Every structure is written in C-alpha cells, then in structure tokens.
XYZ file of C-alpha atoms in Angstrom:
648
model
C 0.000 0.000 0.000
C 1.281 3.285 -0.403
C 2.211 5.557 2.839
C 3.978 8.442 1.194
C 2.959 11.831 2.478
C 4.071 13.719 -1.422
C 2.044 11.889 -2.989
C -0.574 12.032 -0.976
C -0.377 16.348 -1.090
C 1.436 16.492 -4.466
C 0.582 13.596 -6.800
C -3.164 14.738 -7.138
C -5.469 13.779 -10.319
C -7.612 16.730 -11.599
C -10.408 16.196 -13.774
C -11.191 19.106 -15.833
C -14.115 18.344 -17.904
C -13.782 14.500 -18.526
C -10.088 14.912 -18.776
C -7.773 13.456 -16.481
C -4.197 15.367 -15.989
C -1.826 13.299 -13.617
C 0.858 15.082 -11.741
C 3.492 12.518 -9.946
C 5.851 13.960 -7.266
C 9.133 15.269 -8.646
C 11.139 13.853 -6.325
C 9.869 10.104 -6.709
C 13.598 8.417 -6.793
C 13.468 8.753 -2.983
C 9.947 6.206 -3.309
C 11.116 3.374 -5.153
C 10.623 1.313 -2.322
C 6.555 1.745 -2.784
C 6.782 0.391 -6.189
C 6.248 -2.704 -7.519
C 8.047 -5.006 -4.499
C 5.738 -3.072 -2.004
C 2.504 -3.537 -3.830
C 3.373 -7.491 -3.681
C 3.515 -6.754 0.199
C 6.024 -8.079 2.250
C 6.156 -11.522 3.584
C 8.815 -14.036 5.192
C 9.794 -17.567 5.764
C 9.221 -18.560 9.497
C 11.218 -21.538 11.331
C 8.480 -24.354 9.697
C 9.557 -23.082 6.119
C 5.521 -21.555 5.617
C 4.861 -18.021 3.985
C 3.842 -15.394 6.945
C 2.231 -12.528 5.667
C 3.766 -8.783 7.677
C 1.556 -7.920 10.479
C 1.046 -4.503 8.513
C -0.564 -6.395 5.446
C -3.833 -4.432 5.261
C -4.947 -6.754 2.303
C -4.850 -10.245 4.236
C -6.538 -8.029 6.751
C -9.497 -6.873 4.981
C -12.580 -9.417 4.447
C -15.539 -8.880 2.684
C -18.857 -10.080 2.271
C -21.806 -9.334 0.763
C -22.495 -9.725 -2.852
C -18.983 -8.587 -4.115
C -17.221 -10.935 -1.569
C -19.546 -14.136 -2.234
C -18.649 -13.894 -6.023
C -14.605 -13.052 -4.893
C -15.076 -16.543 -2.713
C -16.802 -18.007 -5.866
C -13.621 -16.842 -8.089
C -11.241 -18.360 -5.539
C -12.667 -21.883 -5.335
C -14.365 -22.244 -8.740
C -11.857 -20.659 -11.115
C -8.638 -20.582 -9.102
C -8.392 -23.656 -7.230
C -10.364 -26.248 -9.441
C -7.948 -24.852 -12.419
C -6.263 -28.117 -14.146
C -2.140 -26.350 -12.948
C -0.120 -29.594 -14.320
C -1.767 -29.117 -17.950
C -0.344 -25.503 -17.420
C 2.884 -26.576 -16.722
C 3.357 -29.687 -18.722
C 2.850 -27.449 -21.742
C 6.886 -26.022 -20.760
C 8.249 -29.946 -20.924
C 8.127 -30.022 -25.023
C 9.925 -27.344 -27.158
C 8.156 -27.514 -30.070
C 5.791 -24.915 -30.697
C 6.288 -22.054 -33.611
C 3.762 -19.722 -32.779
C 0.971 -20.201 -29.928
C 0.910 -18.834 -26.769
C 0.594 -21.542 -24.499
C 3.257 -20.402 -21.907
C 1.000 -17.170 -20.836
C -1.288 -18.793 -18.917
C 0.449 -20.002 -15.965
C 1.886 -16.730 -14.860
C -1.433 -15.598 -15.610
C -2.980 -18.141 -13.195
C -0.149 -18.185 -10.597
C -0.458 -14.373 -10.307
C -3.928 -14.318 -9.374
C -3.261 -17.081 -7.434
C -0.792 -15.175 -5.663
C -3.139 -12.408 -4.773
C -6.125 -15.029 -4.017
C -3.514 -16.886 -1.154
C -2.827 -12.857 0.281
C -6.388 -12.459 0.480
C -7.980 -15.509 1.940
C -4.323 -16.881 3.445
C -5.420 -20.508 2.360
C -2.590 -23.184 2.858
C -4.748 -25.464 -0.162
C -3.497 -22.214 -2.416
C -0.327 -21.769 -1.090
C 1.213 -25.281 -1.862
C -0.470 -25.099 -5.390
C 1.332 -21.852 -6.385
C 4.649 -23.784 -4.816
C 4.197 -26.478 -6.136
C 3.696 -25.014 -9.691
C 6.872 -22.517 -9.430
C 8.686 -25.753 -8.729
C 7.093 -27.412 -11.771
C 7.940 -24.347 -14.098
C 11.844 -24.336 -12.620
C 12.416 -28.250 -13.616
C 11.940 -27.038 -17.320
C 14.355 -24.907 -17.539
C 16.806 -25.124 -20.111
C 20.655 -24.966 -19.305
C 21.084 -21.957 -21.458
C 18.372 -20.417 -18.943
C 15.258 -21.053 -21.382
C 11.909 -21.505 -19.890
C 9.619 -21.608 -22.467
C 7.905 -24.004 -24.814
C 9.257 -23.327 -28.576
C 11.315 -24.638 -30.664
C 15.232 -23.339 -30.586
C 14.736 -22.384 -34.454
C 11.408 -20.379 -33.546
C 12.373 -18.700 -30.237
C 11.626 -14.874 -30.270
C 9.017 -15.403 -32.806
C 5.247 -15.034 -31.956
C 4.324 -15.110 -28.590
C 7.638 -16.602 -27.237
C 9.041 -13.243 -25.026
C 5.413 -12.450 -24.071
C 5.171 -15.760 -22.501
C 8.614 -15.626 -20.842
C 7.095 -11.680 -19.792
C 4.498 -13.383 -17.523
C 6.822 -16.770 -16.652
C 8.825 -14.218 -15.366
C 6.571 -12.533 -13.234
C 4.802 -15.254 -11.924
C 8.218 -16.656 -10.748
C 9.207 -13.361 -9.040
C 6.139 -12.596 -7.618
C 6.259 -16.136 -5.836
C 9.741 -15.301 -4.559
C 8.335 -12.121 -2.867
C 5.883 -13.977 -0.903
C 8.085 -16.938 -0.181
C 11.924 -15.541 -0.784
C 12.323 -18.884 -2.398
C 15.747 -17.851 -4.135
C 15.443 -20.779 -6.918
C 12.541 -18.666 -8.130
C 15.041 -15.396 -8.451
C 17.881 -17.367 -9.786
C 15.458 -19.054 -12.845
C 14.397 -15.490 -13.118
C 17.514 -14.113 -13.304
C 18.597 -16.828 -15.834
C 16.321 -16.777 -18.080
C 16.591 -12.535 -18.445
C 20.376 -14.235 -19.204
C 19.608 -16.462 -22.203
C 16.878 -13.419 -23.671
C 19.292 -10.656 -23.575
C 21.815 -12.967 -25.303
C 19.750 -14.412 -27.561
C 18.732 -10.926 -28.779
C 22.168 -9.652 -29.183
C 23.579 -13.091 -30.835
C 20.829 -12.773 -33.385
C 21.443 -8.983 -33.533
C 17.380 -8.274 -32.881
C 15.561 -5.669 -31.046
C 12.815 -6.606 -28.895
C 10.266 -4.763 -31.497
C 11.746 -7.287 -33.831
C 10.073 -10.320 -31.954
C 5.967 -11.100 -32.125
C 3.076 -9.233 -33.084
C 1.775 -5.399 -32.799
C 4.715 -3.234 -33.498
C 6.823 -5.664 -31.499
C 4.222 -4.470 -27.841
C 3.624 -7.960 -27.024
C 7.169 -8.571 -26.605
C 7.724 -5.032 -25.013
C 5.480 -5.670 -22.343
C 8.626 -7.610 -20.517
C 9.483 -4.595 -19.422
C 7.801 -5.044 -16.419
C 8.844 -7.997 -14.941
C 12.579 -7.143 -15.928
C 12.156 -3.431 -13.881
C 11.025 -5.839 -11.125
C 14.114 -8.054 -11.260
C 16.035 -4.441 -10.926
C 14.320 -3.190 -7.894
C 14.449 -6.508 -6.302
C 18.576 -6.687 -7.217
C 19.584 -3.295 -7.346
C 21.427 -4.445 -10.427
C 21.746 -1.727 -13.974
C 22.012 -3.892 -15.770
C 18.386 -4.839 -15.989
C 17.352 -0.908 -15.469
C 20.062 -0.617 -18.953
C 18.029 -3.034 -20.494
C 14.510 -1.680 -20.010
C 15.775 1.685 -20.938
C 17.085 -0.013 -24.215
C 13.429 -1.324 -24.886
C 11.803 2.508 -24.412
C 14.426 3.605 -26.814
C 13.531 1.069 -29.632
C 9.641 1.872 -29.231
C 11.022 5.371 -31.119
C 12.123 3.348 -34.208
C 10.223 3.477 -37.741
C 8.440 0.389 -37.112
C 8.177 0.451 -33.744
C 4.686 1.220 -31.687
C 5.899 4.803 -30.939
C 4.311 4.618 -27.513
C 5.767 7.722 -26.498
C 5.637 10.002 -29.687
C 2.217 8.876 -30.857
C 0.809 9.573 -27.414
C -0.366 12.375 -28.192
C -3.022 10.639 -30.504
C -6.405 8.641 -30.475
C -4.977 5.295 -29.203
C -7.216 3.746 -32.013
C -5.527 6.015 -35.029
C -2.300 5.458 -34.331
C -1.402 3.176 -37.019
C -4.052 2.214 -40.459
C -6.596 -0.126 -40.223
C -4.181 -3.684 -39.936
C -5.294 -5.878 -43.348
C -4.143 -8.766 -41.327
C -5.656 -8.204 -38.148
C -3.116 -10.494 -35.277
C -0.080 -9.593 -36.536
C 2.486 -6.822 -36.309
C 1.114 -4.279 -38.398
C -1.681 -3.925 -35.757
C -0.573 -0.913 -33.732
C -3.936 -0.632 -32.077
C -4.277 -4.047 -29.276
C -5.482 -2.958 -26.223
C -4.283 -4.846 -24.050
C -1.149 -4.952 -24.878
C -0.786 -1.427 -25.748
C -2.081 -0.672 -21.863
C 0.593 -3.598 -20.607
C 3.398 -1.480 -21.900
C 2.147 1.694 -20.314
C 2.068 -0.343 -17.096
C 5.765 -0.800 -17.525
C 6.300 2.494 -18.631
C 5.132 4.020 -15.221
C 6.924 1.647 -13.330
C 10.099 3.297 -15.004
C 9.007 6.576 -14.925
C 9.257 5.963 -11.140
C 12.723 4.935 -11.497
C 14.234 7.699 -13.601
C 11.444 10.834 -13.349
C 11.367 10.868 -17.400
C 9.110 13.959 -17.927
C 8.501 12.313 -21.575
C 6.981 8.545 -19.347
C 4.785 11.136 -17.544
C 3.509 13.002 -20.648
C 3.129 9.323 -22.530
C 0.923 7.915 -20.028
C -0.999 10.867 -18.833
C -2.342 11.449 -22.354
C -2.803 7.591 -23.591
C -4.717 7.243 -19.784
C -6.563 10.488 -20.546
C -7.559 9.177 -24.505
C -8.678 5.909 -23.082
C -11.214 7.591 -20.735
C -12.355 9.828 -23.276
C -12.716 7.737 -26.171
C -12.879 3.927 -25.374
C -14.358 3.185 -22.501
C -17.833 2.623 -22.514
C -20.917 2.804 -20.098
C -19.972 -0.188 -18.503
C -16.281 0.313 -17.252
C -14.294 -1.828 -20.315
C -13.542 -1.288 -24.598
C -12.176 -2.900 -27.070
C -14.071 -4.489 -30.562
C -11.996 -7.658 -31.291
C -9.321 -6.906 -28.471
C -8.241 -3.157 -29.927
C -9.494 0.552 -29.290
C -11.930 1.628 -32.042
C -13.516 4.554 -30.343
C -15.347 2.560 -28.676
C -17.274 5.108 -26.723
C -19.220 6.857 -29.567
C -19.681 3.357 -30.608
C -20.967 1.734 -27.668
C -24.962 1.932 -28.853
C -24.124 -0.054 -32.117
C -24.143 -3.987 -31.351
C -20.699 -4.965 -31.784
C -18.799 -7.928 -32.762
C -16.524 -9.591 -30.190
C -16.712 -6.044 -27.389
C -15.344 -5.811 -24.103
C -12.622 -8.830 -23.932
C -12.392 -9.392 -20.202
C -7.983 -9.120 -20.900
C -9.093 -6.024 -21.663
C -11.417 -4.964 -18.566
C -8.659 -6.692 -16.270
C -5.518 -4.345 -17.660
C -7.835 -1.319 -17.500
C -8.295 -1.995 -14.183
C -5.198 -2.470 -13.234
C -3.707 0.428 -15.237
C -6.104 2.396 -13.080
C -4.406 0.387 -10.043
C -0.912 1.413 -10.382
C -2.485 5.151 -11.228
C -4.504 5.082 -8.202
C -1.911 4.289 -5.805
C 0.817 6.598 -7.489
C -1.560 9.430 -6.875
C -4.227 8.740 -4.034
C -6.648 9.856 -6.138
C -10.780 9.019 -5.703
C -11.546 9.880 -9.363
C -9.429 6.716 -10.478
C -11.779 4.664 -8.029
C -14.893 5.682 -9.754
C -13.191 3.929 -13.323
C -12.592 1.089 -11.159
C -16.077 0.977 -9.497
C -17.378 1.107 -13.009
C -15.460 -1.649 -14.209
C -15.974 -3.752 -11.427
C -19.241 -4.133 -11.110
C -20.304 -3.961 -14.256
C -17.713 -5.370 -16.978
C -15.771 -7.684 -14.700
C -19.002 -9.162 -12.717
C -20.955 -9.722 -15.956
C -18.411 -11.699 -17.580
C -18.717 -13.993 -14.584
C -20.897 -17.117 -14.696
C -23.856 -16.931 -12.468
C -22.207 -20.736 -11.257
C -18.555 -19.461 -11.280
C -17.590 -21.880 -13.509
C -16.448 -19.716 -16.535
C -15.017 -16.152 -16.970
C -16.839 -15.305 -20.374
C -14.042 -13.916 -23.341
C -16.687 -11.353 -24.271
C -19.587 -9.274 -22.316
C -21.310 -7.306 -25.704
C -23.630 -4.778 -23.993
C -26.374 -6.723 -26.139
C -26.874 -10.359 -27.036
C -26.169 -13.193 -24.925
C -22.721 -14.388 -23.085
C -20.723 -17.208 -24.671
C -17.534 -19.144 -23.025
C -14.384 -18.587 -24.489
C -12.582 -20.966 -26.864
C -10.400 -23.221 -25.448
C -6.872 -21.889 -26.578
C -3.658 -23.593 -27.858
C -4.675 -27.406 -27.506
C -5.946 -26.796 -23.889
C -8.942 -26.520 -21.878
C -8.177 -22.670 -20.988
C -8.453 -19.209 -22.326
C -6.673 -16.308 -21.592
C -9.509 -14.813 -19.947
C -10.145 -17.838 -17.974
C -6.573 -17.305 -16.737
C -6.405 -13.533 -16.472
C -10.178 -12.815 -14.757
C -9.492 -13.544 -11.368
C -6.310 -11.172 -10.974
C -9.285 -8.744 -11.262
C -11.311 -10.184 -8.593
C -8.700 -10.648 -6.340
C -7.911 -6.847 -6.979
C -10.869 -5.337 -4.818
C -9.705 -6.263 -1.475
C -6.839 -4.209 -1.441
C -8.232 -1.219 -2.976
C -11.344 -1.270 -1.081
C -9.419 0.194 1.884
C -5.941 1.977 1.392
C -4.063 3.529 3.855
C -2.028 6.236 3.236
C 0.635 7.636 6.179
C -1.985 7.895 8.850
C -5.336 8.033 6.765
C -7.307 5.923 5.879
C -8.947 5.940 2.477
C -12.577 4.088 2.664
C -12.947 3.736 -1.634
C -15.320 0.984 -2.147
C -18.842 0.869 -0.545
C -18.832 -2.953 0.428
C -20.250 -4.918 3.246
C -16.696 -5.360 4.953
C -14.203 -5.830 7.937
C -10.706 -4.595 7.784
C -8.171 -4.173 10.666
C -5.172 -1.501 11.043
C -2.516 -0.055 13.426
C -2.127 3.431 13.700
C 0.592 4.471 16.004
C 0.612 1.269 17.469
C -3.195 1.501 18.320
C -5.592 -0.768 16.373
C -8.407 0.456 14.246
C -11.366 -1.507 12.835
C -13.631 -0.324 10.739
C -16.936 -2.260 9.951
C -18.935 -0.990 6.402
C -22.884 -2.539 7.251
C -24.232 -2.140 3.763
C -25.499 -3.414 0.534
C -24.560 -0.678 -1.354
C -25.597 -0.313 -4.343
C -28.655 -1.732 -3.703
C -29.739 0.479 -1.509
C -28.057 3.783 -0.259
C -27.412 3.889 3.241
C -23.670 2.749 4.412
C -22.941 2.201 7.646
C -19.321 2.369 8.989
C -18.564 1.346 12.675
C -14.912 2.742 14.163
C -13.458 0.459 16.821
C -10.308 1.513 18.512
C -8.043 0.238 21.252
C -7.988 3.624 22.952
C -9.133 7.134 21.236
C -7.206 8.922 18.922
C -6.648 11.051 16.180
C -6.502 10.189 12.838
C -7.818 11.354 9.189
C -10.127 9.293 7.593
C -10.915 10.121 4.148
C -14.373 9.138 2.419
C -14.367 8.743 -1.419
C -17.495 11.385 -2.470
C -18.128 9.096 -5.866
C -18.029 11.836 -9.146
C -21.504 10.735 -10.015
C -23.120 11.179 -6.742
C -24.670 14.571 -6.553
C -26.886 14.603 -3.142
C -24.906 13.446 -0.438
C -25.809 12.796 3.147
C -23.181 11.982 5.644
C -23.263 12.129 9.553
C -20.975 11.392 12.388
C -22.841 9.964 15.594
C -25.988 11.439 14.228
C -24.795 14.920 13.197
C -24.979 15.870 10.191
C -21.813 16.840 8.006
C -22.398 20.176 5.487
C -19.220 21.104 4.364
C -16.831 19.970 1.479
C -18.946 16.853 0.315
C -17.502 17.362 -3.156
C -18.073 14.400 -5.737
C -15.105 13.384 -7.018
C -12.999 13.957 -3.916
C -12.226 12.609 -0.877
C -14.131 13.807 2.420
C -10.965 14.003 4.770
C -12.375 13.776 7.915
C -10.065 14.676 10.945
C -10.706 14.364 14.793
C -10.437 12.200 17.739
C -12.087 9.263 17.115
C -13.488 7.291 19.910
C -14.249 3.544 20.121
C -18.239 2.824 18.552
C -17.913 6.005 16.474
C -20.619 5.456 13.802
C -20.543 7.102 10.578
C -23.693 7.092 8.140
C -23.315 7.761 4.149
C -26.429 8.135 2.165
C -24.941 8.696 -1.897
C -27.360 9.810 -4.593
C -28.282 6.765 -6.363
C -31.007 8.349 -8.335
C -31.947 6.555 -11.472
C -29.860 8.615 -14.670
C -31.256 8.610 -17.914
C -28.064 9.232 -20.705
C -29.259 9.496 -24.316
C -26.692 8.817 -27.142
C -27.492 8.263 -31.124
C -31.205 7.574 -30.598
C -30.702 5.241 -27.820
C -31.169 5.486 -24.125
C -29.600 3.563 -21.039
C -30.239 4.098 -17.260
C -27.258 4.199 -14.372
C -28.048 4.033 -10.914
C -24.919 4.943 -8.941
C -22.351 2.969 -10.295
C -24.735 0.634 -11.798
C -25.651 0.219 -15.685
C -28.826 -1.454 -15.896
C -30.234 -3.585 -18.548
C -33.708 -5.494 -20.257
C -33.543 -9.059 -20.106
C -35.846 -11.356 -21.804
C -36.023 -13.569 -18.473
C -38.587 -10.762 -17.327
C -41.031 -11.783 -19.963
C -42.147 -8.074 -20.314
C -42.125 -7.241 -23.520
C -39.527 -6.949 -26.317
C -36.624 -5.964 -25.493
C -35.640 -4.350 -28.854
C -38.567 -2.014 -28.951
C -38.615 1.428 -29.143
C -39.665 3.343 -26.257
C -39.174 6.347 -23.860
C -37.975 6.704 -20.546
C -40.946 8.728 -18.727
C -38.068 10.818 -17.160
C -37.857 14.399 -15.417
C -34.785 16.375 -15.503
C -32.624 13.395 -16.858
C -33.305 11.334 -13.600
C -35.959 8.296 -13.982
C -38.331 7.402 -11.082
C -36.784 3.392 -10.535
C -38.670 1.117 -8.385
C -36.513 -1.928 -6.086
C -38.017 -4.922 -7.378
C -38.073 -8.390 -5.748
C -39.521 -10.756 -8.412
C -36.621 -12.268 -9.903
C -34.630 -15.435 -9.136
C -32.214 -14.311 -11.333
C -31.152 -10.856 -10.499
C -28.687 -9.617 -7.631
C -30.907 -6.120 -8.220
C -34.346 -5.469 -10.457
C -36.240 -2.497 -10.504
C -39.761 -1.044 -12.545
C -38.487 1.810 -14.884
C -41.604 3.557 -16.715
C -41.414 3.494 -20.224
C -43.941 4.855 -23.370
C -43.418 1.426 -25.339
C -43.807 1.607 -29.265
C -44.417 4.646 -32.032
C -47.698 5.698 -30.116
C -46.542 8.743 -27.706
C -49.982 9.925 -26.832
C -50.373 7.367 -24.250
C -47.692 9.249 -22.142
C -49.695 9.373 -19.203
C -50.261 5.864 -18.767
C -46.304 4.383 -19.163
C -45.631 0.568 -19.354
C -43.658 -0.457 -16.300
C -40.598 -2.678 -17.359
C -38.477 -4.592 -15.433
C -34.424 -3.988 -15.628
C -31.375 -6.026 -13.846
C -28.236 -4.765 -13.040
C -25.916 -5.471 -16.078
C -24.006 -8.172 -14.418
C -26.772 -10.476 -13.727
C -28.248 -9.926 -17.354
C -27.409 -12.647 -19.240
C -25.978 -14.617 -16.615
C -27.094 -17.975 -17.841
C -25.156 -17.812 -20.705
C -28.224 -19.097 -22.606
C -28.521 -18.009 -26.089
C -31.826 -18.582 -25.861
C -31.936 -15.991 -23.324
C -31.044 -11.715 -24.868
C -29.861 -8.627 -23.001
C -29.435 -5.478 -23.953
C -27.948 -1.922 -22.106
C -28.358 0.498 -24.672
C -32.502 0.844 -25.735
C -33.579 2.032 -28.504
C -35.183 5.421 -28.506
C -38.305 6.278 -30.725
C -37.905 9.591 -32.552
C -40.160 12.397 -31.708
C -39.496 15.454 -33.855
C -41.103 17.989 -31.925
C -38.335 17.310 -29.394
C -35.197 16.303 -31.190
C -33.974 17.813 -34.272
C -32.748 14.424 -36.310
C -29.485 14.515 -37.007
C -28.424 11.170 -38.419
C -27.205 8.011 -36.751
C-alpha cells in the first residue's frame, strides 16, 4: 500500500471536464521502495519453512462479504483452485511450438493465485502456487530457457510475451516466499533473452506481433528483477526497450501519445499480426511498464506518454460499462458503444484497464481513479462472470447473450479464464488503502478490515449493501481514542450526499469526485452514516437510451417476460433522472427495478407508461443461454417535436 505523504499532497489527479491530468511527485527516486516489491507486500519464511504474511498487510486483513465478496469466494474456489495447474505446466516440458501462446497462462494463473492466497491466506493455495513454481523451474533449459518453442522459432510469436508473464509469476512467488530458486530461474532466463537478442542482432520490437508491444510488455517484470537486485544492468536493459519503441516500425508509444490510441497506425489488413498498432491490451501492458520506469528515472517524456494515452482511453474507449475494445483493440469505442458490436469488451481487456487504473490510483491517491474502477468492477468484470462461477466469459457485448471462451492452444483454458481472477482478487486491497496515517474508505462494500495506527488498532466495519440500496454504515473500533484522518471517497456521479458522524450531520466539502478528509479524535463505537445519490440517470446517445443508478448500468432481459426488449420506447423521465422502483420478483437478479417506459411509435399514451423490469448489467445474461437476450443500450423512438434528427 502506499504511505507516502508527497504523494498524498502532491501527486493529485484533476479532472477538468472528462479529462484526467496526472501530476506525480518530482522527487519520486526517494519512493522506489513503494513500487512494484511493495505492492506485492512483504512476507517471510518462518522456522516451519511456511509463507507469513507482515503484520502490517492491510490486504490479508481486509474481508468482505456481501455480494462482491460471495462472487470473490466463488472466483477463488471455482476458477482458481479447481484450475487443471499440471496441464499448465506440462505445456513447458516439449519445445516444439512455432507460434501459440501456451506459456501465458500459468503466470497468468499463478499471479492471481498469488493475490487469491494474500487475500484468503489458504494453505490449499499456497502449496499449489509452490508447487507449480517448482514445476515451471524443472523445465528450464541450461542456457536459462523456460519456455515451450522450438530453438529455431524462439523470439518469434508469442515466445518473449510468454517468458514476460513466466517471469513474473516466478518473481512474484519469490516475494511472498523468498524462495531464491525462483530469483535465480528469473535471473537466468533474463540471461539467455538478452543474449539471444544480441547473438541474433534483434531488437525486442523485432520479436511477435503489434509493433513488437507484445514482446515489449517484458518490461515489467525485468524493472522488477532491478528493484528486487539493485542491479543496472536490468534498469540498462529496459531503458534499451523505451528507446527502440522510437524506431520506424516500432509502436511509438511515447511520440504517438499524443493521438487517439485507435488512429495510431491504419486499419491492420491482417488483423493479429504486427502491423496492428492498435491491441489494447497490450498497448495498456506497456504503459504499465512504462510508469513503473518513470518511477525509477522521473522521465518527464513517461509522464507526458501515459498521462495522455490514460486520458484518450477515458475519453474515447471506454464505454458505459467500465471496459472497450471491438476484437481486443481501441476503435472509439465510446461513440460506438450503442451499435451492437462484434466480439466487445474482452475481459484481458477490462482486467488491464483496471489495473492500469491500479498502479495510477496508488501513485496518486486519487478518488476519481476509483470511480473507473467501481465502473469496471461491477459492471464489466461481474458480468463476464458465470452466475455458477464456472467460466469467466471472453466477451460481455452490452447486447446479445454471453458465450464461453474458446479453449486456446490445444488446452482446456483461455486467456480470460486465466487472467479474470487477478481482477477479482484486486478489490480487497483497494477497497481500503491507507495512506501515512489516513485511511482511504474507496469501495462501498459490506466489509471488515483491521489496522494499526501508532501502534493503536483500528477496525472499521462498512454494514451495507450498497448499491442496492443507499445507506452505508461504517462502525470505528479503537483500542484507545485517537486522532486520525479518515478520508471518504465522495463518488463523481453522486450529486446529493448525506453523511453524519454519531448522528450529526456533516455540510461542508462533500464534493463528488474527492475525498471527504475527515479529521478528529475518534473514539471507540464512532458510527458514521453515508447516504450517496443513487437516483436513477437517464443518458441518451445516437437515438438510444440507457439508465445508471450509482455505479450501476442497468439492462432489459428477456427472463422478465415483459415485452420486447428491442422495442422502441421512452424513458418517462424528469430532468434526466428516472423514477426506478426496487423490485423483488426475480430469481435471477442480484438487483431489479420497474423503470416507466412509453413502449412503441404511439406517444400519446404518455400518461399511462408501461412499467418494465431492468437487472443490473451483471446479472443480465448470466445464464449464458442463447436462448436468453440482453441489452444496455434501448432504442429510442424519434419524436421530432423534441429532437432535431441529425443522423445516426
């Protein structure tokens, strides 16, 4: 967690109009320590050889429960821990692909493994991830390969971005075990890359697909290896890979920043290969690594870079339910987002937004960057979940029906089978952050979490289920009183605010899109009471309407039996806000409600509206029956004496 004073003052997020300008600390050598290593929080081997986790580990002590925290549980022991691991590895033991990507999906597992075992501290967990690491280390080559090609195809394809997360997934284990055979296979295999490279005289750009950003994306695990080390060599070498990005067929990450990410480079005529300049994810993978160097070295350029690629993405891909992407690249997907789209919303994609906005969040302590994640979670990231748990869907379209994945590369995985949970097992540690002596309260959840302040320990208790309904009640338990600043995230969409301490009433600086700091003497049973706006918002957009309540994009489903669900209509609505109704006739639904609606061409029957049922977005759909349609976005029936047309 972070607990750095400058950036808590200085490294501040403004949001001017829908634009988001971020401003790091100039001084941020002197926090290198808060990086990367830090955010996999400290842990050590005891006398019995088991992990212990640092008695200052907020995120092993934060639980939660509710809705949020049954489906995290259902993540853990559905996806996680029922995943087939020795197909994973096994795939390492023959070197003889050319071109697949086989070798992703362990690290991809083993990392959200990883932050599954800090969360819920299970022992089941823990020996799987060990026992895994240990597979992945018998593989490796003397030369220091870990991989699965063949010699004459190494480099090629998907190669270096499957060393990228073998890499990570071994050094991340060594930071919660300090098992030094995962740093020294680490260590090696950087060895055998950076030799291969120079004894075939290639560039990293030179290797795989998109302007050589799959391959680039190494960067972060390598920067890792340095701040774990201390060693240049491996700082030399990521600076190297920056560098190249400059070159005339390279993804000009820095110089191109400046434009839409999705006109960067023309429309690819071969779509996966390395003329595509405009892949999401690994476009935002690459920024991820560029902002762990900008730590390092205070580049000015970095902080330009990402600050306008971040800002772009906000603006122009991501849609009403937190995610982007048409066939896993930006397309301006925003002003797209009403026209039903092929392939939308990969869930790679939804995870490394969300953990772009991560690494953002906690380099600036800013609540704006929790509203993106709020978004994403509970409406891109919990739709593409099974209403069983038993698949992480590839695809959540924001109309039409969920599907599971392909099974990828001769096994029975996909990549966002393997890369879904690291989202879920990202809310825990940003629902609570603490930040020198304040603590940051950013997600509404029903929830326990534990801290010590000056030696004195603080509990705080969130009774709520938020967003279902609006009240939030946090309890304050405390060894002895004491002062302290709490700070409440004021959500940007939340207009009408209600917040009281111990019954009184708060009136001042409730400001959406900031934090409430709250600072006094807290005493033990210290209640505090938050009542957001979660009004019912009508947005219109190309002839088509969809509602938000708080953070939550609701949708038709056909399950309701009310109608057609691709009929025109209007929202009976009165100053953009929609009178919604809590609904408890579904068996499907975590939340229904009655929304008033003119169905049809026929307007003059405005005074008697149609009441039609709509689900949160998540639970529409989440049979995966195809059978069964959703849809966010409704379309709107044209009334002239209202709305000038203007074309589609």
């Amino acid at each position: 967690m972070k607990n750095t004073s400058s950036i808590r003052i200085i490294g501040l997020i403004t949001l001017l109009s829908t634009n988001l300008n971020l401003s790091y600390p100039n001084n941020y050598s002197d926090n290198i320590k808060d990086s990367l290593v830090m955010e996999s929080l400290s842990s050590d081997y005891n006398s019995t050889n088991k992990p212990q986790l640092s008695p200052n580990n907020t995120f092993n002590n934060i639980k939660i429960k509710g809705y949020v925290g049954t489906r995290i549980n259902q993540c853990i022991e559905e996806r996680v821990k029922k995943e087939n691991i020795k197909e994973l590895t096994d795939a390492f033991k023959l070197k003889n692909e050319k071109s697949r990507w086989q070798t992703e999906f362990w690290g991809k597992w083993v990392l959200g493994a990883i932050e599954s075992w800090k969360y819920k501290n299970d022992p089941v967990l823990y020996n799987m991830i060990k026992t895994s690491a240990y597979d992945i280390i018998s593989t490796q080559e003397k030369d220091g390969y870990i991989g699965n090609y063949a010699p004459e195809f190494q480099l090629n394809q998907w190669d270096v971005w499957g060393q990228k997360y073998t890499m990570l997934g071994l050094l991340n284990y060594y930071l919660i075990s300090k098992d030094k055979k995962a740093l020294e296979a680490s260590k090696k295999m950087f060895s055998h890359l950076n030799k291969q490279l120079s004894d075939k005289k290639l560039r990293i750009i030179d290797t795989g697909n998109y302007h050589g950003m799959a391959s680039s994306s190494i960067l972060e695990p390598i920067l890792l290896l340095y701040k774990i080390t201390n060693n240049k060599k491996y700082l030399v070498f990521c600076e190297e890979i920056v560098n190249q990005w400059e070159n005339s067929d390279g993804p000009h990450l820095i110089s191109y920043s400046n434009k839409n990410v999705a006109d960067r480079f023309p429309h690819p005529q071969h779509w996966f290969s390395p003329e595509n300049g405009q892949k999401a994810y690994e476009m935002m993978s690459c920024y991820e690594g560029l902002l762990e160097l900008y730590k390092i070295t205070n580049n000015k350029s970095f902080l330009d870079a990402i600050n306008n690629t971040f800002n772009n993405i906000v603006n122009n891909e991501i849609n009403i339910a937190g995610s982007g992407s048409a066939f896993e690249c930006w397309y301006h997907g925003k002003e797209m987002e009403t026209i039903p789209t092929y392939h939308t919303m990969e869930t790679c994609v939804t995870f490394t937004w969300m953990q772009f906005c991560k690494r953002i969040y906690k380099l600036t302590n800013d609540p704006k960057i929790i509203d993106q994640i709020e978004k994403s979670m509970y409406n891109a990231l919990m739709a593409s979940f099974k209403g069983d748990g038993s698949q992480i869907s590839k695809y959540s379209p924001l109309i039409g029906y969920h599907t599971p994945g392909e099974e990828q590369c001769g096994l029975h995985i996909n990549c966002c089978n393997a890369n879904g949970p690291r989202a879920f097992a990202m809310i825990p540690e940003l629902t609570y952050t603490l930040n020198n002596d304040t603590i940051n309260i950013n997600l509404f959840l029903d929830s326990e979490a534990k801290f010590v302040i000056n030696k004195n320990k603080v509990g705080i208790t969130q009774k709520t289920d938020y967003p279902k309904t609006a009240p939030i009640t946090i309890n304050i338990s405390l060894e002895k009183a004491q002062k302290y600043d709490l700070a409440i995230r004021i959500p940007s969409w939340s207009e009408k605010n209600i917040i009281k301490i111990n019954g009184e009433e708060i009136l001042n600086n409730i400001n959406p899109g900031e934090y409430l700091h709250i600072n006094r003497t807290w005493n033990n049973d210290d209640k505090i009471e938050f009542i957001p706006d979660l009004r019912g918002k009508v947005t219109h957009k190309k002839h088509c309407m969809a509602i938000n309540r708080g953070p939550i994009v609701l949708a038709r489903d056909t399950r309701f039996k009310d109608g057609y669900i691709d009929q025109t209509s209007t929202i009976v609505e009165k100053d953009g806000f929609v009178d919604l109704k809590l609904s408890d006739d579904s068996n499907f639904s975590w939340m229904n409600f009655t929304v008033p609606l003119i169905l049809g061409t026929d307007l003059e029957n405005g005074n008697n509206p149609t009441y039609i049922h709509f689900c949160d977005f998540a639970s529409a759909g989440n049979s995966w029956d195809k059978n069964e349609r959703y849809r966010v976005w409704i379309p709107e029936t044209l009334n002239i004496m209202k709305t000038k047309y203007s074309g589609y």
